[in-house]
Short mmCIF file of C-alpha atoms and ligand atoms in Angstrom, two decimals:
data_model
loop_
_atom_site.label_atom_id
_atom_site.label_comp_id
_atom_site.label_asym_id
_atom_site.label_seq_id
_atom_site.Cartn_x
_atom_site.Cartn_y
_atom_site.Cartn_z
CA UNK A 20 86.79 72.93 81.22
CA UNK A 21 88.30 76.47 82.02
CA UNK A 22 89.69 76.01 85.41
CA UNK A 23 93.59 76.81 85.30
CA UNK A 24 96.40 77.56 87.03
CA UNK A 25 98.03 81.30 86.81
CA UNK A 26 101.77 80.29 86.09
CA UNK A 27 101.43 79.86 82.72
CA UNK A 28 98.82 82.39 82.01
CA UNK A 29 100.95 84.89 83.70
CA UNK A 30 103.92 83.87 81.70
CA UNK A 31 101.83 84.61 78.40
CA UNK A 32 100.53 87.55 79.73
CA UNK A 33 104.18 88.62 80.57
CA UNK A 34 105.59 88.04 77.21
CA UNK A 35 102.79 89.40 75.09
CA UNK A 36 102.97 92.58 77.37
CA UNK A 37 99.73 92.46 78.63
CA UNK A 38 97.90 91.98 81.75
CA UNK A 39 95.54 90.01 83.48
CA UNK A 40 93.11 91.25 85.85
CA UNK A 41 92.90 89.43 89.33
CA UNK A 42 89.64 90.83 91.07
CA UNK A 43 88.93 89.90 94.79
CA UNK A 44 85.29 89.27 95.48
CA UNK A 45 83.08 88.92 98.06
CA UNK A 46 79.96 87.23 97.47
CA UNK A 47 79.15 84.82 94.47
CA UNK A 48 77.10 87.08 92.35
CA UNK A 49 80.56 89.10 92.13
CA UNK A 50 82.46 86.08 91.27
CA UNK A 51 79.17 85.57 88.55
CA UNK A 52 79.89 89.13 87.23
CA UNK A 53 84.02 89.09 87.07
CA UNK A 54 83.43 85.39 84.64
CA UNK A 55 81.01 86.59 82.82
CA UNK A 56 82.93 89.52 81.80
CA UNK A 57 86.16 87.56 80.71
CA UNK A 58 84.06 85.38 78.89
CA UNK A 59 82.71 88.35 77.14
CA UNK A 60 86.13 89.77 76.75
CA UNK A 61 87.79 86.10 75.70
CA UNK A 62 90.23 86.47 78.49
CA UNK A 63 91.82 84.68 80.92
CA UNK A 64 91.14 85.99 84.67
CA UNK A 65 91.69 85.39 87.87
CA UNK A 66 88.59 85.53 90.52
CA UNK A 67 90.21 86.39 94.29
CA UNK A 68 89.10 85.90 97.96
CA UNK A 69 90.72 87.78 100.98
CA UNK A 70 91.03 85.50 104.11
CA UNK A 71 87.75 86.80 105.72
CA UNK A 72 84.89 85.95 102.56
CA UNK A 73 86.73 82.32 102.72
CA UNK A 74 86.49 82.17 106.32
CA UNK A 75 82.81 83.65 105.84
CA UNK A 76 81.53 81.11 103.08
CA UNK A 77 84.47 78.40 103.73
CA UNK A 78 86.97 77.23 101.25
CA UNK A 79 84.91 74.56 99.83
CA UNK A 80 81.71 76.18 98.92
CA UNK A 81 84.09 78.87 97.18
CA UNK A 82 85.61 75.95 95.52
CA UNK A 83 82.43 74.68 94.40
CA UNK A 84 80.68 77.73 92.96
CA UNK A 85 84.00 78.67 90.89
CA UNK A 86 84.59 75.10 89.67
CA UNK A 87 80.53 75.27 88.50
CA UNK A 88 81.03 78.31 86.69
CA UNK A 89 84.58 78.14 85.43
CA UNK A 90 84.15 74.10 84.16
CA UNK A 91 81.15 76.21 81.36
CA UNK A 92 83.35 79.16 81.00
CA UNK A 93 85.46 79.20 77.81
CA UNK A 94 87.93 80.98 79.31
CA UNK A 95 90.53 80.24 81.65
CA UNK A 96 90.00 81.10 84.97
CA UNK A 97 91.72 81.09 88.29
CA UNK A 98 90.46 80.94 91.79
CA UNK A 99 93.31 83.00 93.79
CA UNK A 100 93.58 82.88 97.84
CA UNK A 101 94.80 86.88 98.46
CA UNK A 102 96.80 88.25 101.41
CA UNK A 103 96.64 85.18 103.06
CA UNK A 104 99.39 85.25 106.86
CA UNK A 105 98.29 81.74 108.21
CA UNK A 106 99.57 78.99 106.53
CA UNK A 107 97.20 76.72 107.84
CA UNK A 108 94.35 78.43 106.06
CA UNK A 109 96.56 78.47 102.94
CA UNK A 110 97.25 74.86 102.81
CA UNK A 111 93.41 74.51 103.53
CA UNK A 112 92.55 76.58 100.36
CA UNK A 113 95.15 74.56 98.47
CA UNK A 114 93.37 71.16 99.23
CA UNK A 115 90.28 72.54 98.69
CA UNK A 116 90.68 73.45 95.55
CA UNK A 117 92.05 76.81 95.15
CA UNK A 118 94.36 77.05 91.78
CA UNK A 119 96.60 79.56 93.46
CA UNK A 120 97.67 80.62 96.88
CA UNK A 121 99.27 84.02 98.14
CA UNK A 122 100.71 83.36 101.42
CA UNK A 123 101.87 86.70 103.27
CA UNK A 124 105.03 86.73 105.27
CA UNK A 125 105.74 90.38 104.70
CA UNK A 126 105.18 91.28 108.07
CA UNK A 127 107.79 89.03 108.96
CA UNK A 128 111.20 89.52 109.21
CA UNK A 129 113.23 88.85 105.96
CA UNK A 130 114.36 85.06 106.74
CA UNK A 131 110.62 84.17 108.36
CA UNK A 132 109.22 85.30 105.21
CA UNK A 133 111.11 83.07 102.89
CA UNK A 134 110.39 80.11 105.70
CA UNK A 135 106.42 80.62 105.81
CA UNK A 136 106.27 81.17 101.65
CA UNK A 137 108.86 78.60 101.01
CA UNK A 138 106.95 75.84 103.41
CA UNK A 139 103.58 76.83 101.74
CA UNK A 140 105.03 76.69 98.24
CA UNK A 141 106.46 72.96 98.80
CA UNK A 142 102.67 72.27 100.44
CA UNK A 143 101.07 73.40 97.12
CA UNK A 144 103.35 72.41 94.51
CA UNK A 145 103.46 68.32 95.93
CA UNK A 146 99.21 69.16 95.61
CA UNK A 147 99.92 69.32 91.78
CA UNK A 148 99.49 72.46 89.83
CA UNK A 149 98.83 74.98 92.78
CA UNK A 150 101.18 78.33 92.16
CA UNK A 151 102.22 80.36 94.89
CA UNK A 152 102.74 83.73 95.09
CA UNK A 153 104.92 85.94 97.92
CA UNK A 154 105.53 89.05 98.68
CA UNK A 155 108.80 91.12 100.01
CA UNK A 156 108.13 94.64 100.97
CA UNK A 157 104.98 95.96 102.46
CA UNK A 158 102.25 97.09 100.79
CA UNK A 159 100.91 100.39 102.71
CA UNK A 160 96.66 100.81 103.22
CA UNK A 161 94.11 98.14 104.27
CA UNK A 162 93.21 95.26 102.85
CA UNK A 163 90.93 92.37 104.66
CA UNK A 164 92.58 92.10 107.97
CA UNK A 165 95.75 93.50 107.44
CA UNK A 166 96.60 97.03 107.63
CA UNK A 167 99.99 98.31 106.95
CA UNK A 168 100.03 102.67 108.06
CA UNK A 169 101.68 104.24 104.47
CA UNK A 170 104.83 105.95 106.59
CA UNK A 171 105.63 101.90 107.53
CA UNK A 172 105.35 100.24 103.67
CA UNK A 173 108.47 99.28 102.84
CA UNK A 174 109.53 99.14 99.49
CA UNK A 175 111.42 95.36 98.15
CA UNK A 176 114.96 95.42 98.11
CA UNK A 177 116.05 94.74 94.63
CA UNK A 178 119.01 93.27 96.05
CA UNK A 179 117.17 90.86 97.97
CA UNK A 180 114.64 90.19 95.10
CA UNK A 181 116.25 87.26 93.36
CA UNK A 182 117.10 85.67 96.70
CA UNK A 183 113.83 85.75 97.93
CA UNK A 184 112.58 83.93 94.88
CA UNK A 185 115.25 81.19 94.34
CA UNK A 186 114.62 80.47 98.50
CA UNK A 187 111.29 81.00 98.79
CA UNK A 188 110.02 78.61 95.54
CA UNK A 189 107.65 80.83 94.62
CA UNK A 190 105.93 80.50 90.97
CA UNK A 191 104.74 84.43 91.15
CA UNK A 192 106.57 87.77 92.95
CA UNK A 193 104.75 90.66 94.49
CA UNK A 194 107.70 93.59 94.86
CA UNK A 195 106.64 96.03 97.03
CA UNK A 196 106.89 99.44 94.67
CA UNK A 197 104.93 102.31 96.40
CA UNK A 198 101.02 100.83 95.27
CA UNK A 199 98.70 100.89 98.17
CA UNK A 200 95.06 98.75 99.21
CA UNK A 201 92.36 101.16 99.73
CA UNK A 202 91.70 104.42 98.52
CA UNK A 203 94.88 106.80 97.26
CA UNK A 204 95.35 109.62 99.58
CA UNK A 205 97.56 111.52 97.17
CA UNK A 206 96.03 112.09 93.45
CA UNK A 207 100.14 111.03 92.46
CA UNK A 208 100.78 108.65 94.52
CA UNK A 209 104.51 107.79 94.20
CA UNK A 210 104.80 104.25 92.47
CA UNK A 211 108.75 103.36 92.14
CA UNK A 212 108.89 102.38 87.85
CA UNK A 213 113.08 102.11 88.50
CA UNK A 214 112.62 99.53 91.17
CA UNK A 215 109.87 97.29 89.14
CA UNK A 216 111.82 97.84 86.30
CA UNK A 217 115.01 96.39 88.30
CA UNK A 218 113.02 93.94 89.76
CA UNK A 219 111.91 92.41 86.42
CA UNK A 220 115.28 92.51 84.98
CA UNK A 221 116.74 90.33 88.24
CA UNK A 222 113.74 88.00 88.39
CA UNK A 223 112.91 87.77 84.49
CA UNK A 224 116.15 88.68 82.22
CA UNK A 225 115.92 90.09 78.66
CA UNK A 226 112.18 89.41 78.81
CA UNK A 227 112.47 85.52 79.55
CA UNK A 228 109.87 85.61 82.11
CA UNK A 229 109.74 82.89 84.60
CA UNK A 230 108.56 84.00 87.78
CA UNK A 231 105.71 86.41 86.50
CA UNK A 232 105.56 89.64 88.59
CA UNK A 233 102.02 90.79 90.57
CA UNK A 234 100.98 94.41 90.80
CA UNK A 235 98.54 94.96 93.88
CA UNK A 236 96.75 97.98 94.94
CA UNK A 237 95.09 98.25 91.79
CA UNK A 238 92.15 100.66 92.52
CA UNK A 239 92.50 104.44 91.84
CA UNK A 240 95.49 104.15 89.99
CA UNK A 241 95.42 106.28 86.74
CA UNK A 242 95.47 104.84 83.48
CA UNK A 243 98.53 106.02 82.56
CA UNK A 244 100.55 104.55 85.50
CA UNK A 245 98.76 101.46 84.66
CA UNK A 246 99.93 101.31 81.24
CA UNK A 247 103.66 101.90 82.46
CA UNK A 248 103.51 99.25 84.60
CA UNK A 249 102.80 96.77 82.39
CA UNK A 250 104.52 97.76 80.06
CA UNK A 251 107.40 97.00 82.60
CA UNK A 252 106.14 93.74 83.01
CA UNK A 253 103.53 93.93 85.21
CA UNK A 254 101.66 90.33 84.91
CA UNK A 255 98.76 90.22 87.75
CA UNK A 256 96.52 93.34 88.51
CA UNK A 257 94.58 93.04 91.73
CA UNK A 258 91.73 95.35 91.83
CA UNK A 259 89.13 94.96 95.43
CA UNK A 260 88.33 98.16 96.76
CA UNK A 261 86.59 99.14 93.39
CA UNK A 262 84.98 95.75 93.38
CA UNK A 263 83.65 96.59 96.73
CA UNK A 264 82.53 100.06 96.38
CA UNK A 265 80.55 99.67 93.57
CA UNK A 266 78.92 96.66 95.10
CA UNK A 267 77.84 98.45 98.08
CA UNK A 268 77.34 102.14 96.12
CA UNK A 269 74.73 100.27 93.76
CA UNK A 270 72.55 98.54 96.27
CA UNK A 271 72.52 101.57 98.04
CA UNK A 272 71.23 103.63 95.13
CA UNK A 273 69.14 100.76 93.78
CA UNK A 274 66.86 100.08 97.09
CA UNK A 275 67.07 104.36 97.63
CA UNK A 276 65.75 104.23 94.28
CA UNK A 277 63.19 102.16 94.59
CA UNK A 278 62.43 101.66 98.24
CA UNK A 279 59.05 100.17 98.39
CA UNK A 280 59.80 97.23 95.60
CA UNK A 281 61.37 94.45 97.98
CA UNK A 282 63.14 92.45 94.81
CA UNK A 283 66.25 91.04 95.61
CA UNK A 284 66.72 89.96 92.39
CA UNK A 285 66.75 92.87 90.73
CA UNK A 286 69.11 94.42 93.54
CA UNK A 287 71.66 91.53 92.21
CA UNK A 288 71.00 92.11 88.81
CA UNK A 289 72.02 95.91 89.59
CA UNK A 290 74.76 95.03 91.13
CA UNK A 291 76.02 91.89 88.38
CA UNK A 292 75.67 94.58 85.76
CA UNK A 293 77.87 97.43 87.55
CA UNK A 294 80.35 95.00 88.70
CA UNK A 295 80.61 94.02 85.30
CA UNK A 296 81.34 97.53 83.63
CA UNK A 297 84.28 97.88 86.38
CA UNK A 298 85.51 94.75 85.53
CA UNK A 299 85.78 95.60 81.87
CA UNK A 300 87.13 98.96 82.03
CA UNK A 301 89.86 96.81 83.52
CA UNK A 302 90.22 93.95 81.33
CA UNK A 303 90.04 96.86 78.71
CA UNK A 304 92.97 99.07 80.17
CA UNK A 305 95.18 96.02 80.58
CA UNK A 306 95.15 94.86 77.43
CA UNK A 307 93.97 91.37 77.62
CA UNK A 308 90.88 90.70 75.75
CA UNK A 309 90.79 88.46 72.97
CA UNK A 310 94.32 86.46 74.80
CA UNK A 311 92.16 83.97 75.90
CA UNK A 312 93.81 80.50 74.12
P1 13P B 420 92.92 97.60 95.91
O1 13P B 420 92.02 97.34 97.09
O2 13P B 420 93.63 98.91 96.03
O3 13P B 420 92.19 97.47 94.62
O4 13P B 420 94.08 96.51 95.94
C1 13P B 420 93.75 95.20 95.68
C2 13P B 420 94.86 94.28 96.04
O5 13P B 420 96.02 94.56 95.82
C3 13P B 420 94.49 93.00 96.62
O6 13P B 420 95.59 92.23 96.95
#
């Protein structure tokens, strides 16, 4: 039985100074692909959904694929809620069965935000072993149904960083540091190291790492920046756009490929076995394979 929660994987992740990937997906032969990779690898991972695919497929038949195929995994695996503003939807997710829960209050104003995360943290953590993980800051680009323009992300407030946490109860921190959804519109886009270094150091002193930190915007960031930011600490990688792109690149190249076959099945299998390579090139970059326990 591999399902788990992401506190304590984080925390080992943390520590060892690697990463774990958190990959948002859409449909279930995605969520197929992103377990059978970490199985592969022998790490832990963390499968996401944004608000709409939940809303699409509902909570509970999420819950039920991902308990299927985590309970045979020998891995431990997460099912994460991502970006998620209502928290009647998050506390939802949580009874459902979700392992972890991201409610989003950054659009609120400083005080709201630590209400909203702080009321959905207490909801998940009297559940049992739900973790909860907030933001402060925005992050700038698209992602689901939230759109943040890059001139209005706001980078987190160091100062306000260890506040935020002891208020809010969250088990893991998303700092705002200059990482955007979507595609990069700069080839160097400007991440702030200082500030996630800073960040850690409040949160997590001398490397005792308690409240594990998240890294979003994952896609199109180069492997090098990557590296630095775990190295810094960096705990949680979300990667979706990628996920997304290849899904829809390969069934577009698979049926323009072979238009007059009519095979589903094969279109999936295209589309397992792409998601797959993305997945590892991940797993691979943030250092994780082999960590699984
Ligand atoms: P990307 O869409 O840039 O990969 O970001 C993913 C993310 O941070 C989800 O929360």
């Amino acid at each position: 039985m591999a399902i788990a929660s992401a506190t304590q994987m984080l925390i080992d992740a943390a520590t060892g100074k690697y990463c774990i990937g958190a990959f948002n997906i859409t449909c279930f032969v995605q969520m197929e692909a992103v377990i059978e990779t970490a199985i592969e690898k022998r790490t832990p991972v963390i499968v996401q959904t944004s608000v709409t695919p939940a809303q699409f497929h509902t909570p509970e038949v999420i819950v039920a694929v991902y308990r299927t195929l985590a309970e045979r995994a020998s891995v431990p695996v997460c099912l994460h809620l991502d970006h998620c503003e209502e928290i009647d939807f998050c506390k939802r997710c949580a009874d459902a069965g979700y392992t972890n829960i991201m409610i989003d209050g950054s659009h609120h104003d400083y005080e709201q935000n630590v209400r909203v995360t702080r009321e959905v943290a207490d909801y998940c953590h009297k559940l049992g072993d739900v973790s909860v993980e907030g933001e402060l800051g925005t992050v700038g680009g698209v992602e689901d149904q939230i759109s943040v323009a890059e001139d209005e992300a706001q980078l987190a407030d160091p100062k306000l960083a260890a506040d935020f946490v002891n208020r809010s109860g969250v088990d893991l921190f998303a700092p705002a540091i200059g990482t955007a959804h979507g595609v990069y519109v700069t080839e160097n886009p400007k991440i702030d190291f200082e500030r996630f270094a800073t960040v850690q150091q409040i949160i997590n002193p001398n490397g005792n790492i308690r409240i594990p930190l998240v890294v979003h915007g994952g896609t199109g960031l180069k492997p090098e920046v990557v590296k630095r930011l775990v190295a810094s600490g960096g705990a949680k990688f979300n990667v979706s756009t990628d996920l997304k792109h290849t899904l829809i690149d390969t069934t577009f190249n698979y049926i323009n490929d072979h238009r007059a076959e009519y095979n589903p099945g094969r279109v999936d299998k295209a589309v397992k076995n792409a998601i797959k390579q993305r997945v590892a090139y991940y797993i691979d970059l943030l250092g994780s394979e082999g960590k699984a326990k």
